[in-house]
């Protein structure tokens, strides 16, 4: 009985992930408004009823896509950055994960960013978890002396989210760079901006 229950749970999770994967592809390839639930079901190889069983509407699919990205970043933080001692490098690497994940589906990511800022949208505030994570890392970097405490963590967070928006709205289109080129470009932007907020170097006595 326990094995049957476990197998059923695995099948449910597999179906859910297939639906989200199909949604990301179709929303990105042909547009959110143009995509029908039937098309998502066909690509995910599930019934239309199964899609509605997990997600009552298309907005709930977008919310789940954001949550999946957030979970991936949190897993990355736990698995890859647990031994990282430099608080500033933690911020850099989490921002890089966010930017590269967004650039995989730029059109879809831009829609999510727009709806996140609209108070009338069901997606309003969906990026708050990522912002909260970055805020905590900024505060830790200030506490460790890696970043100046003269500017608020909230203002630095705004700068980081601004880098995300620059990448999302300006680094796409024809001639899009490889993931490595995008990461190198982000590193240069990050270094240039954050240089202004490093603590002052104390003169040796």
PDB file of N, CA and C in Angstrom, residues 50-149:
ATOM      1  N   UNK A  50      -6.588  17.062 -16.334  1.00  0.00           N
ATOM      2  CA  UNK A  50      -5.428  16.939 -15.446  1.00  0.00           C
ATOM      3  C   UNK A  50      -4.758  18.289 -15.235  1.00  0.00           C
ATOM      4  N   UNK A  51      -4.646  19.073 -16.306  1.00  0.00           N
ATOM      5  CA  UNK A  51      -4.067  20.416 -16.175  1.00  0.00           C
ATOM      6  C   UNK A  51      -4.883  21.232 -15.184  1.00  0.00           C
ATOM      7  N   UNK A  52      -6.206  21.224 -15.345  1.00  0.00           N
ATOM      8  CA  UNK A  52      -7.071  22.003 -14.456  1.00  0.00           C
ATOM      9  C   UNK A  52      -7.066  21.446 -13.032  1.00  0.00           C
ATOM     10  N   UNK A  53      -6.764  20.181 -12.889  1.00  0.00           N
ATOM     11  CA  UNK A  53      -6.690  19.583 -11.560  1.00  0.00           C
ATOM     12  C   UNK A  53      -5.545  20.186 -10.749  1.00  0.00           C
ATOM     13  N   UNK A  54      -4.453  20.524 -11.445  1.00  0.00           N
ATOM     14  CA  UNK A  54      -3.297  21.126 -10.784  1.00  0.00           C
ATOM     15  C   UNK A  54      -3.348  22.653 -10.801  1.00  0.00           C
ATOM     16  N   UNK A  55      -3.846  23.198 -11.902  1.00  0.00           N
ATOM     17  CA  UNK A  55      -3.801  24.650 -12.098  1.00  0.00           C
ATOM     18  C   UNK A  55      -5.156  25.137 -12.614  1.00  0.00           C
ATOM     19  N   UNK A  56      -5.900  25.894 -11.801  1.00  0.00           N
ATOM     20  CA  UNK A  56      -7.249  26.310 -12.192  1.00  0.00           C
ATOM     21  C   UNK A  56      -7.304  27.295 -13.351  1.00  0.00           C
ATOM     22  N   UNK A  57      -6.197  28.022 -13.594  1.00  0.00           N
ATOM     23  CA  UNK A  57      -6.172  28.974 -14.708  1.00  0.00           C
ATOM     24  C   UNK A  57      -4.721  29.221 -15.124  1.00  0.00           C
ATOM     25  N   UNK A  58      -4.543  30.034 -16.169  1.00  0.00           N
ATOM     26  CA  UNK A  58      -3.193  30.263 -16.688  1.00  0.00           C
ATOM     27  C   UNK A  58      -2.355  31.101 -15.730  1.00  0.00           C
ATOM     28  N   UNK A  59      -2.993  32.003 -14.982  1.00  0.00           N
ATOM     29  CA  UNK A  59      -2.233  32.788 -14.007  1.00  0.00           C
ATOM     30  C   UNK A  59      -1.594  31.889 -12.954  1.00  0.00           C
ATOM     31  N   UNK A  60      -2.310  30.851 -12.547  1.00  0.00           N
ATOM     32  CA  UNK A  60      -1.753  29.929 -11.547  1.00  0.00           C
ATOM     33  C   UNK A  60      -0.547  29.186 -12.108  1.00  0.00           C
ATOM     34  N   UNK A  61      -0.518  28.987 -13.419  1.00  0.00           N
ATOM     35  CA  UNK A  61       0.654  28.393 -14.059  1.00  0.00           C
ATOM     36  C   UNK A  61       1.845  29.338 -13.966  1.00  0.00           C
ATOM     37  N   UNK A  62       1.616  30.620 -14.218  1.00  0.00           N
ATOM     38  CA  UNK A  62       2.708  31.599 -14.113  1.00  0.00           C
ATOM     39  C   UNK A  62       3.250  31.656 -12.694  1.00  0.00           C
ATOM     40  N   UNK A  63       2.349  31.670 -11.714  1.00  0.00           N
ATOM     41  CA  UNK A  63       2.777  31.709 -10.312  1.00  0.00           C
ATOM     42  C   UNK A  63       3.628  30.484  -9.988  1.00  0.00           C
ATOM     43  N   UNK A  64       3.206  29.318 -10.460  1.00  0.00           N
ATOM     44  CA  UNK A  64       3.958  28.086 -10.204  1.00  0.00           C
ATOM     45  C   UNK A  64       5.316  28.112 -10.882  1.00  0.00           C
ATOM     46  N   UNK A  65       5.404  28.725 -12.065  1.00  0.00           N
ATOM     47  CA  UNK A  65       6.687  28.850 -12.760  1.00  0.00           C
ATOM     48  C   UNK A  65       7.645  29.700 -11.939  1.00  0.00           C
ATOM     49  N   UNK A  66       7.149  30.819 -11.384  1.00  0.00           N
ATOM     50  CA  UNK A  66       7.983  31.670 -10.530  1.00  0.00           C
ATOM     51  C   UNK A  66       8.430  30.896  -9.298  1.00  0.00           C
ATOM     52  N   UNK A  67       7.510  30.171  -8.680  1.00  0.00           N
ATOM     53  CA  UNK A  67       7.844  29.406  -7.475  1.00  0.00           C
ATOM     54  C   UNK A  67       8.901  28.353  -7.772  1.00  0.00           C
ATOM     55  N   UNK A  68       8.834  27.758  -8.961  1.00  0.00           N
ATOM     56  CA  UNK A  68       9.819  26.747  -9.349  1.00  0.00           C
ATOM     57  C   UNK A  68      11.209  27.367  -9.466  1.00  0.00           C
ATOM     58  N   UNK A  69      11.280  28.578 -10.039  1.00  0.00           N
ATOM     59  CA  UNK A  69      12.564  29.287 -10.132  1.00  0.00           C
ATOM     60  C   UNK A  69      13.082  29.611  -8.736  1.00  0.00           C
ATOM     61  N   UNK A  70      12.189  30.084  -7.863  1.00  0.00           N
ATOM     62  CA  UNK A  70      12.591  30.423  -6.495  1.00  0.00           C
ATOM     63  C   UNK A  70      13.109  29.194  -5.757  1.00  0.00           C
ATOM     64  N   UNK A  71      12.428  28.082  -5.918  1.00  0.00           N
ATOM     65  CA  UNK A  71      12.869  26.840  -5.270  1.00  0.00           C
ATOM     66  C   UNK A  71      14.229  26.404  -5.801  1.00  0.00           C
ATOM     67  N   UNK A  72      14.439  26.578  -7.111  1.00  0.00           N
ATOM     68  CA  UNK A  72      15.728  26.222  -7.699  1.00  0.00           C
ATOM     69  C   UNK A  72      16.856  27.060  -7.137  1.00  0.00           C
ATOM     70  N   UNK A  73      16.599  28.354  -6.949  1.00  0.00           N
ATOM     71  CA  UNK A  73      17.620  29.242  -6.394  1.00  0.00           C
ATOM     72  C   UNK A  73      17.901  28.885  -4.939  1.00  0.00           C
ATOM     73  N   UNK A  74      16.853  28.582  -4.179  1.00  0.00           N
ATOM     74  CA  UNK A  74      17.045  28.198  -2.779  1.00  0.00           C
ATOM     75  C   UNK A  74      17.820  26.884  -2.673  1.00  0.00           C
ATOM     76  N   UNK A  75      17.499  25.928  -3.542  1.00  0.00           N
ATOM     77  CA  UNK A  75      18.238  24.658  -3.551  1.00  0.00           C
ATOM     78  C   UNK A  75      19.702  24.898  -3.910  1.00  0.00           C
ATOM     79  N   UNK A  76      19.923  25.795  -4.877  1.00  0.00           N
ATOM     80  CA  UNK A  76      21.289  26.138  -5.281  1.00  0.00           C
ATOM     81  C   UNK A  76      22.041  26.760  -4.108  1.00  0.00           C
ATOM     82  N   UNK A  77      21.363  27.636  -3.378  1.00  0.00           N
ATOM     83  CA  UNK A  77      21.986  28.290  -2.229  1.00  0.00           C
ATOM     84  C   UNK A  77      22.375  27.265  -1.174  1.00  0.00           C
ATOM     85  N   UNK A  78      21.486  26.308  -0.925  1.00  0.00           N
ATOM     86  CA  UNK A  78      21.755  25.285   0.089  1.00  0.00           C
ATOM     87  C   UNK A  78      22.857  24.324  -0.351  1.00  0.00           C
ATOM     88  N   UNK A  79      22.819  23.919  -1.622  1.00  0.00           N
ATOM     89  CA  UNK A  79      23.742  22.885  -2.103  1.00  0.00           C
ATOM     90  C   UNK A  79      25.101  23.433  -2.508  1.00  0.00           C
ATOM     91  N   UNK A  80      25.108  24.565  -3.187  1.00  0.00           N
ATOM     92  CA  UNK A  80      26.343  25.071  -3.781  1.00  0.00           C
ATOM     93  C   UNK A  80      27.030  26.161  -2.962  1.00  0.00           C
ATOM     94  N   UNK A  81      26.261  26.900  -2.183  1.00  0.00           N
ATOM     95  CA  UNK A  81      26.845  28.064  -1.512  1.00  0.00           C
ATOM     96  C   UNK A  81      27.014  27.889  -0.010  1.00  0.00           C
ATOM     97  N   UNK A  82      26.710  26.699   0.502  1.00  0.00           N
ATOM     98  CA  UNK A  82      26.811  26.498   1.947  1.00  0.00           C
ATOM     99  C   UNK A  82      28.238  26.688   2.448  1.00  0.00           C
ATOM    100  N   UNK A  83      29.221  26.369   1.594  1.00  0.00           N
ATOM    101  CA  UNK A  83      30.624  26.506   2.001  1.00  0.00           C
ATOM    102  C   UNK A  83      31.228  27.841   1.575  1.00  0.00           C
ATOM    103  N   UNK A  84      30.450  28.667   0.863  1.00  0.00           N
ATOM    104  CA  UNK A  84      30.953  29.966   0.399  1.00  0.00           C
ATOM    105  C   UNK A  84      31.064  30.920   1.586  1.00  0.00           C
ATOM    106  N   UNK A  85      32.256  31.454   1.810  1.00  0.00           N
ATOM    107  CA  UNK A  85      32.478  32.328   2.965  1.00  0.00           C
ATOM    108  C   UNK A  85      32.366  33.808   2.622  1.00  0.00           C
ATOM    109  N   UNK A  86      32.479  34.145   1.348  1.00  0.00           N
ATOM    110  CA  UNK A  86      32.408  35.548   0.947  1.00  0.00           C
ATOM    111  C   UNK A  86      30.954  35.933   0.695  1.00  0.00           C
ATOM    112  N   UNK A  87      30.421  36.810   1.547  1.00  0.00           N
ATOM    113  CA  UNK A  87      29.009  37.178   1.455  1.00  0.00           C
ATOM    114  C   UNK A  87      28.690  37.885   0.143  1.00  0.00           C
ATOM    115  N   UNK A  88      29.637  38.663  -0.373  1.00  0.00           N
ATOM    116  CA  UNK A  88      29.407  39.385  -1.625  1.00  0.00           C
ATOM    117  C   UNK A  88      29.323  38.414  -2.806  1.00  0.00           C
ATOM    118  N   UNK A  89      30.150  37.371  -2.771  1.00  0.00           N
ATOM    119  CA  UNK A  89      30.104  36.369  -3.840  1.00  0.00           C
ATOM    120  C   UNK A  89      28.794  35.576  -3.809  1.00  0.00           C
ATOM    121  N   UNK A  90      28.231  35.386  -2.612  1.00  0.00           N
ATOM    122  CA  UNK A  90      26.924  34.728  -2.522  1.00  0.00           C
ATOM    123  C   UNK A  90      25.872  35.547  -3.259  1.00  0.00           C
ATOM    124  N   UNK A  91      25.906  36.864  -3.043  1.00  0.00           N
ATOM    125  CA  UNK A  91      24.951  37.747  -3.724  1.00  0.00           C
ATOM    126  C   UNK A  91      25.133  37.644  -5.232  1.00  0.00           C
ATOM    127  N   UNK A  92      26.383  37.696  -5.666  1.00  0.00           N
ATOM    128  CA  UNK A  92      26.682  37.623  -7.097  1.00  0.00           C
ATOM    129  C   UNK A  92      26.133  36.329  -7.709  1.00  0.00           C
ATOM    130  N   UNK A  93      26.355  35.228  -7.046  1.00  0.00           N
ATOM    131  CA  UNK A  93      25.979  33.937  -7.620  1.00  0.00           C
ATOM    132  C   UNK A  93      24.462  33.727  -7.626  1.00  0.00           C
ATOM    133  N   UNK A  94      23.780  34.224  -6.601  1.00  0.00           N
ATOM    134  CA  UNK A  94      22.317  34.122  -6.592  1.00  0.00           C
ATOM    135  C   UNK A  94      21.719  35.010  -7.679  1.00  0.00           C
ATOM    136  N   UNK A  95      22.259  36.224  -7.831  1.00  0.00           N
ATOM    137  CA  UNK A  95      21.788  37.113  -8.895  1.00  0.00           C
ATOM    138  C   UNK A  95      22.028  36.481 -10.266  1.00  0.00           C
ATOM    139  N   UNK A  96      23.173  35.853 -10.432  1.00  0.00           N
ATOM    140  CA  UNK A  96      23.484  35.187 -11.701  1.00  0.00           C
ATOM    141  C   UNK A  96      22.487  34.073 -11.994  1.00  0.00           C
ATOM    142  N   UNK A  97      22.150  33.275 -10.981  1.00  0.00           N
ATOM    143  CA  UNK A  97      21.160  32.213 -11.166  1.00  0.00           C
ATOM    144  C   UNK A  97      19.818  32.792 -11.605  1.00  0.00           C
ATOM    145  N   UNK A  98      19.412  33.892 -10.970  1.00  0.00           N
ATOM    146  CA  UNK A  98      18.140  34.529 -11.308  1.00  0.00           C
ATOM    147  C   UNK A  98      18.148  35.048 -12.744  1.00  0.00           C
ATOM    148  N   UNK A  99      19.225  35.738 -13.120  1.00  0.00           N
ATOM    149  CA  UNK A  99      19.309  36.327 -14.461  1.00  0.00           C
ATOM    150  C   UNK A  99      19.343  35.242 -15.531  1.00  0.00           C
ATOM    151  N   UNK A 100      20.186  34.235 -15.351  1.00  0.00           N
ATOM    152  CA  UNK A 100      20.306  33.191 -16.375  1.00  0.00           C
ATOM    153  C   UNK A 100      19.015  32.381 -16.506  1.00  0.00           C
ATOM    154  N   UNK A 101      18.334  32.144 -15.379  1.00  0.00           N
ATOM    155  CA  UNK A 101      17.048  31.438 -15.439  1.00  0.00           C
ATOM    156  C   UNK A 101      16.014  32.273 -16.194  1.00  0.00           C
ATOM    157  N   UNK A 102      16.023  33.582 -15.967  1.00  0.00           N
ATOM    158  CA  UNK A 102      15.074  34.477 -16.640  1.00  0.00           C
ATOM    159  C   UNK A 102      15.344  34.560 -18.133  1.00  0.00           C
ATOM    160  N   UNK A 103      16.624  34.555 -18.510  1.00  0.00           N
ATOM    161  CA  UNK A 103      16.986  34.709 -19.917  1.00  0.00           C
ATOM    162  C   UNK A 103      16.732  33.450 -20.741  1.00  0.00           C
ATOM    163  N   UNK A 104      16.440  32.335 -20.079  1.00  0.00           N
ATOM    164  CA  UNK A 104      16.066  31.132 -20.830  1.00  0.00           C
ATOM    165  C   UNK A 104      14.719  31.328 -21.528  1.00  0.00           C
ATOM    166  N   UNK A 105      13.839  32.094 -20.874  1.00  0.00           N
ATOM    167  CA  UNK A 105      12.510  32.394 -21.428  1.00  0.00           C
ATOM    168  C   UNK A 105      12.252  33.891 -21.263  1.00  0.00           C
ATOM    169  N   UNK A 106      12.949  34.725 -22.029  1.00  0.00           N
ATOM    170  CA  UNK A 106      12.901  36.176 -21.796  1.00  0.00           C
ATOM    171  C   UNK A 106      11.515  36.794 -21.935  1.00  0.00           C
ATOM    172  N   UNK A 107      10.768  36.402 -22.965  1.00  0.00           N
ATOM    173  CA  UNK A 107       9.437  36.970 -23.150  1.00  0.00           C
ATOM    174  C   UNK A 107       8.521  36.646 -21.985  1.00  0.00           C
ATOM    175  N   UNK A 108       8.552  35.407 -21.553  1.00  0.00           N
ATOM    176  CA  UNK A 108       7.741  34.979 -20.421  1.00  0.00           C
ATOM    177  C   UNK A 108       8.190  35.682 -19.143  1.00  0.00           C
ATOM    178  N   UNK A 109       9.498  35.789 -18.943  1.00  0.00           N
ATOM    179  CA  UNK A 109      10.028  36.433 -17.739  1.00  0.00           C
ATOM    180  C   UNK A 109       9.650  37.906 -17.689  1.00  0.00           C
ATOM    181  N   UNK A 110       9.653  38.571 -18.852  1.00  0.00           N
ATOM    182  CA  UNK A 110       9.258  39.982 -18.883  1.00  0.00           C
ATOM    183  C   UNK A 110       7.790  40.143 -18.485  1.00  0.00           C
ATOM    184  N   UNK A 111       6.961  39.234 -18.932  1.00  0.00           N
ATOM    185  CA  UNK A 111       5.542  39.304 -18.554  1.00  0.00           C
ATOM    186  C   UNK A 111       5.380  39.124 -17.046  1.00  0.00           C
ATOM    187  N   UNK A 112       6.111  38.176 -16.480  1.00  0.00           N
ATOM    188  CA  UNK A 112       6.031  37.933 -15.041  1.00  0.00           C
ATOM    189  C   UNK A 112       6.479  39.166 -14.266  1.00  0.00           C
ATOM    190  N   UNK A 113       7.575  39.795 -14.706  1.00  0.00           N
ATOM    191  CA  UNK A 113       8.074  41.000 -14.040  1.00  0.00           C
ATOM    192  C   UNK A 113       7.032  42.109 -14.099  1.00  0.00           C
ATOM    193  N   UNK A 114       6.407  42.280 -15.265  1.00  0.00           N
ATOM    194  CA  UNK A 114       5.388  43.322 -15.410  1.00  0.00           C
ATOM    195  C   UNK A 114       4.200  43.055 -14.488  1.00  0.00           C
ATOM    196  N   UNK A 115       3.689  41.824 -14.498  1.00  0.00           N
ATOM    197  CA  UNK A 115       2.528  41.498 -13.679  1.00  0.00           C
ATOM    198  C   UNK A 115       2.860  41.537 -12.192  1.00  0.00           C
ATOM    199  N   UNK A 116       4.110  41.230 -11.851  1.00  0.00           N
ATOM    200  CA  UNK A 116       4.540  41.305 -10.460  1.00  0.00           C
ATOM    201  C   UNK A 116       4.398  42.719  -9.904  1.00  0.00           C
ATOM    202  N   UNK A 117       4.567  43.725 -10.763  1.00  0.00           N
ATOM    203  CA  UNK A 117       4.509  45.124 -10.319  1.00  0.00           C
ATOM    204  C   UNK A 117       3.102  45.708 -10.369  1.00  0.00           C
ATOM    205  N   UNK A 118       2.144  44.969 -10.929  1.00  0.00           N
ATOM    206  CA  UNK A 118       0.776  45.468 -11.065  1.00  0.00           C
ATOM    207  C   UNK A 118      -0.065  45.055  -9.860  1.00  0.00           C
ATOM    208  N   UNK A 119      -0.560  46.039  -9.127  1.00  0.00           N
ATOM    209  CA  UNK A 119      -1.324  45.748  -7.909  1.00  0.00           C
ATOM    210  C   UNK A 119      -2.648  45.039  -8.189  1.00  0.00           C
ATOM    211  N   UNK A 120      -3.133  45.138  -9.406  1.00  0.00           N
ATOM    212  CA  UNK A 120      -4.405  44.495  -9.745  1.00  0.00           C
ATOM    213  C   UNK A 120      -4.223  43.074 -10.278  1.00  0.00           C
ATOM    214  N   UNK A 121      -2.974  42.650 -10.426  1.00  0.00           N
ATOM    215  CA  UNK A 121      -2.693  41.327 -10.985  1.00  0.00           C
ATOM    216  C   UNK A 121      -2.623  40.270  -9.891  1.00  0.00           C
ATOM    217  N   UNK A 122      -3.039  39.056 -10.237  1.00  0.00           N
ATOM    218  CA  UNK A 122      -2.912  37.944  -9.289  1.00  0.00           C
ATOM    219  C   UNK A 122      -1.447  37.577  -9.065  1.00  0.00           C
ATOM    220  N   UNK A 123      -0.560  38.070  -9.934  1.00  0.00           N
ATOM    221  CA  UNK A 123       0.868  37.791  -9.792  1.00  0.00           C
ATOM    222  C   UNK A 123       1.595  38.891  -9.026  1.00  0.00           C
ATOM    223  N   UNK A 124       0.856  39.864  -8.517  1.00  0.00           N
ATOM    224  CA  UNK A 124       1.495  40.951  -7.779  1.00  0.00           C
ATOM    225  C   UNK A 124       2.260  40.392  -6.574  1.00  0.00           C
ATOM    226  N   UNK A 125       3.540  40.747  -6.485  1.00  0.00           N
ATOM    227  CA  UNK A 125       4.354  40.323  -5.352  1.00  0.00           C
ATOM    228  C   UNK A 125       4.932  38.929  -5.455  1.00  0.00           C
ATOM    229  N   UNK A 126       4.814  38.296  -6.641  1.00  0.00           N
ATOM    230  CA  UNK A 126       5.305  36.916  -6.756  1.00  0.00           C
ATOM    231  C   UNK A 126       6.826  36.822  -6.672  1.00  0.00           C
ATOM    232  N   UNK A 127       7.526  37.941  -6.894  1.00  0.00           N
ATOM    233  CA  UNK A 127       8.989  37.922  -6.804  1.00  0.00           C
ATOM    234  C   UNK A 127       9.485  38.283  -5.407  1.00  0.00           C
ATOM    235  N   UNK A 128       8.568  38.427  -4.463  1.00  0.00           N
ATOM    236  CA  UNK A 128       8.960  38.867  -3.121  1.00  0.00           C
ATOM    237  C   UNK A 128       9.898  37.892  -2.427  1.00  0.00           C
ATOM    238  N   UNK A 129       9.727  36.599  -2.692  1.00  0.00           N
ATOM    239  CA  UNK A 129      10.580  35.609  -2.019  1.00  0.00           C
ATOM    240  C   UNK A 129      12.032  35.742  -2.477  1.00  0.00           C
ATOM    241  N   UNK A 130      12.227  35.935  -3.776  1.00  0.00           N
ATOM    242  CA  UNK A 130      13.579  36.136  -4.293  1.00  0.00           C
ATOM    243  C   UNK A 130      14.167  37.423  -3.733  1.00  0.00           C
ATOM    244  N   UNK A 131      13.366  38.480  -3.697  1.00  0.00           N
ATOM    245  CA  UNK A 131      13.838  39.762  -3.171  1.00  0.00           C
ATOM    246  C   UNK A 131      14.190  39.639  -1.691  1.00  0.00           C
ATOM    247  N   UNK A 132      13.383  38.885  -0.951  1.00  0.00           N
ATOM    248  CA  UNK A 132      13.662  38.678   0.471  1.00  0.00           C
ATOM    249  C   UNK A 132      14.979  37.927   0.671  1.00  0.00           C
ATOM    250  N   UNK A 133      15.222  36.927  -0.167  1.00  0.00           N
ATOM    251  CA  UNK A 133      16.469  36.163  -0.093  1.00  0.00           C
ATOM    252  C   UNK A 133      17.671  37.061  -0.360  1.00  0.00           C
ATOM    253  N   UNK A 134      17.594  37.880  -1.412  1.00  0.00           N
ATOM    254  CA  UNK A 134      18.692  38.798  -1.726  1.00  0.00           C
ATOM    255  C   UNK A 134      18.879  39.823  -0.613  1.00  0.00           C
ATOM    256  N   UNK A 135      17.786  40.300  -0.053  1.00  0.00           N
ATOM    257  CA  UNK A 135      17.873  41.281   1.042  1.00  0.00           C
ATOM    258  C   UNK A 135      18.635  40.691   2.228  1.00  0.00           C
ATOM    259  N   UNK A 136      18.332  39.445   2.567  1.00  0.00           N
ATOM    260  CA  UNK A 136      19.022  38.793   3.684  1.00  0.00           C
ATOM    261  C   UNK A 136      20.519  38.656   3.402  1.00  0.00           C
ATOM    262  N   UNK A 137      20.871  38.334   2.165  1.00  0.00           N
ATOM    263  CA  UNK A 137      22.286  38.206   1.799  1.00  0.00           C
ATOM    264  C   UNK A 137      22.989  39.558   1.853  1.00  0.00           C
ATOM    265  N   UNK A 138      22.295  40.617   1.433  1.00  0.00           N
ATOM    266  CA  UNK A 138      22.872  41.966   1.495  1.00  0.00           C
ATOM    267  C   UNK A 138      23.116  42.360   2.945  1.00  0.00           C
ATOM    268  N   UNK A 139      22.117  42.127   3.798  1.00  0.00           N
ATOM    269  CA  UNK A 139      22.259  42.466   5.215  1.00  0.00           C
ATOM    270  C   UNK A 139      23.413  41.693   5.850  1.00  0.00           C
ATOM    271  N   UNK A 140      23.573  40.421   5.461  1.00  0.00           N
ATOM    272  CA  UNK A 140      24.679  39.615   5.982  1.00  0.00           C
ATOM    273  C   UNK A 140      26.018  40.166   5.504  1.00  0.00           C
ATOM    274  N   UNK A 141      26.077  40.605   4.245  1.00  0.00           N
ATOM    275  CA  UNK A 141      27.313  41.179   3.704  1.00  0.00           C
ATOM    276  C   UNK A 141      27.667  42.476   4.422  1.00  0.00           C
ATOM    277  N   UNK A 142      26.674  43.265   4.770  1.00  0.00           N
ATOM    278  CA  UNK A 142      26.927  44.493   5.527  1.00  0.00           C
ATOM    279  C   UNK A 142      27.389  44.164   6.939  1.00  0.00           C
ATOM    280  N   UNK A 143      26.777  43.155   7.525  1.00  0.00           N
ATOM    281  CA  UNK A 143      27.161  42.743   8.874  1.00  0.00           C
ATOM    282  C   UNK A 143      28.591  42.206   8.914  1.00  0.00           C
ATOM    283  N   UNK A 144      29.001  41.527   7.835  1.00  0.00           N
ATOM    284  CA  UNK A 144      30.356  40.975   7.749  1.00  0.00           C
ATOM    285  C   UNK A 144      31.392  42.014   7.338  1.00  0.00           C
ATOM    286  N   UNK A 145      30.943  43.203   6.982  1.00  0.00           N
ATOM    287  CA  UNK A 145      31.870  44.245   6.550  1.00  0.00           C
ATOM    288  C   UNK A 145      32.252  44.159   5.085  1.00  0.00           C
ATOM    289  N   UNK A 146      31.556  43.307   4.308  1.00  0.00           N
ATOM    290  CA  UNK A 146      31.846  43.202   2.869  1.00  0.00           C
ATOM    291  C   UNK A 146      31.202  44.331   2.080  1.00  0.00           C
ATOM    292  N   UNK A 147      30.132  44.898   2.618  1.00  0.00           N
ATOM    293  CA  UNK A 147      29.450  46.031   2.001  1.00  0.00           C
ATOM    294  C   UNK A 147      29.287  47.139   3.032  1.00  0.00           C
ATOM    295  N   UNK A 148      29.334  48.356   2.562  1.00  0.00           N
ATOM    296  CA  UNK A 148      29.157  49.499   3.453  1.00  0.00           C
ATOM    297  C   UNK A 148      27.742  49.506   4.026  1.00  0.00           C
ATOM    298  N   UNK A 149      27.648  49.861   5.291  1.00  0.00           N
ATOM    299  CA  UNK A 149      26.343  49.970   5.941  1.00  0.00           C
ATOM    300  C   UNK A 149      25.788  51.386   5.840  1.00  0.00           C
TER     301      UNK A 149
END
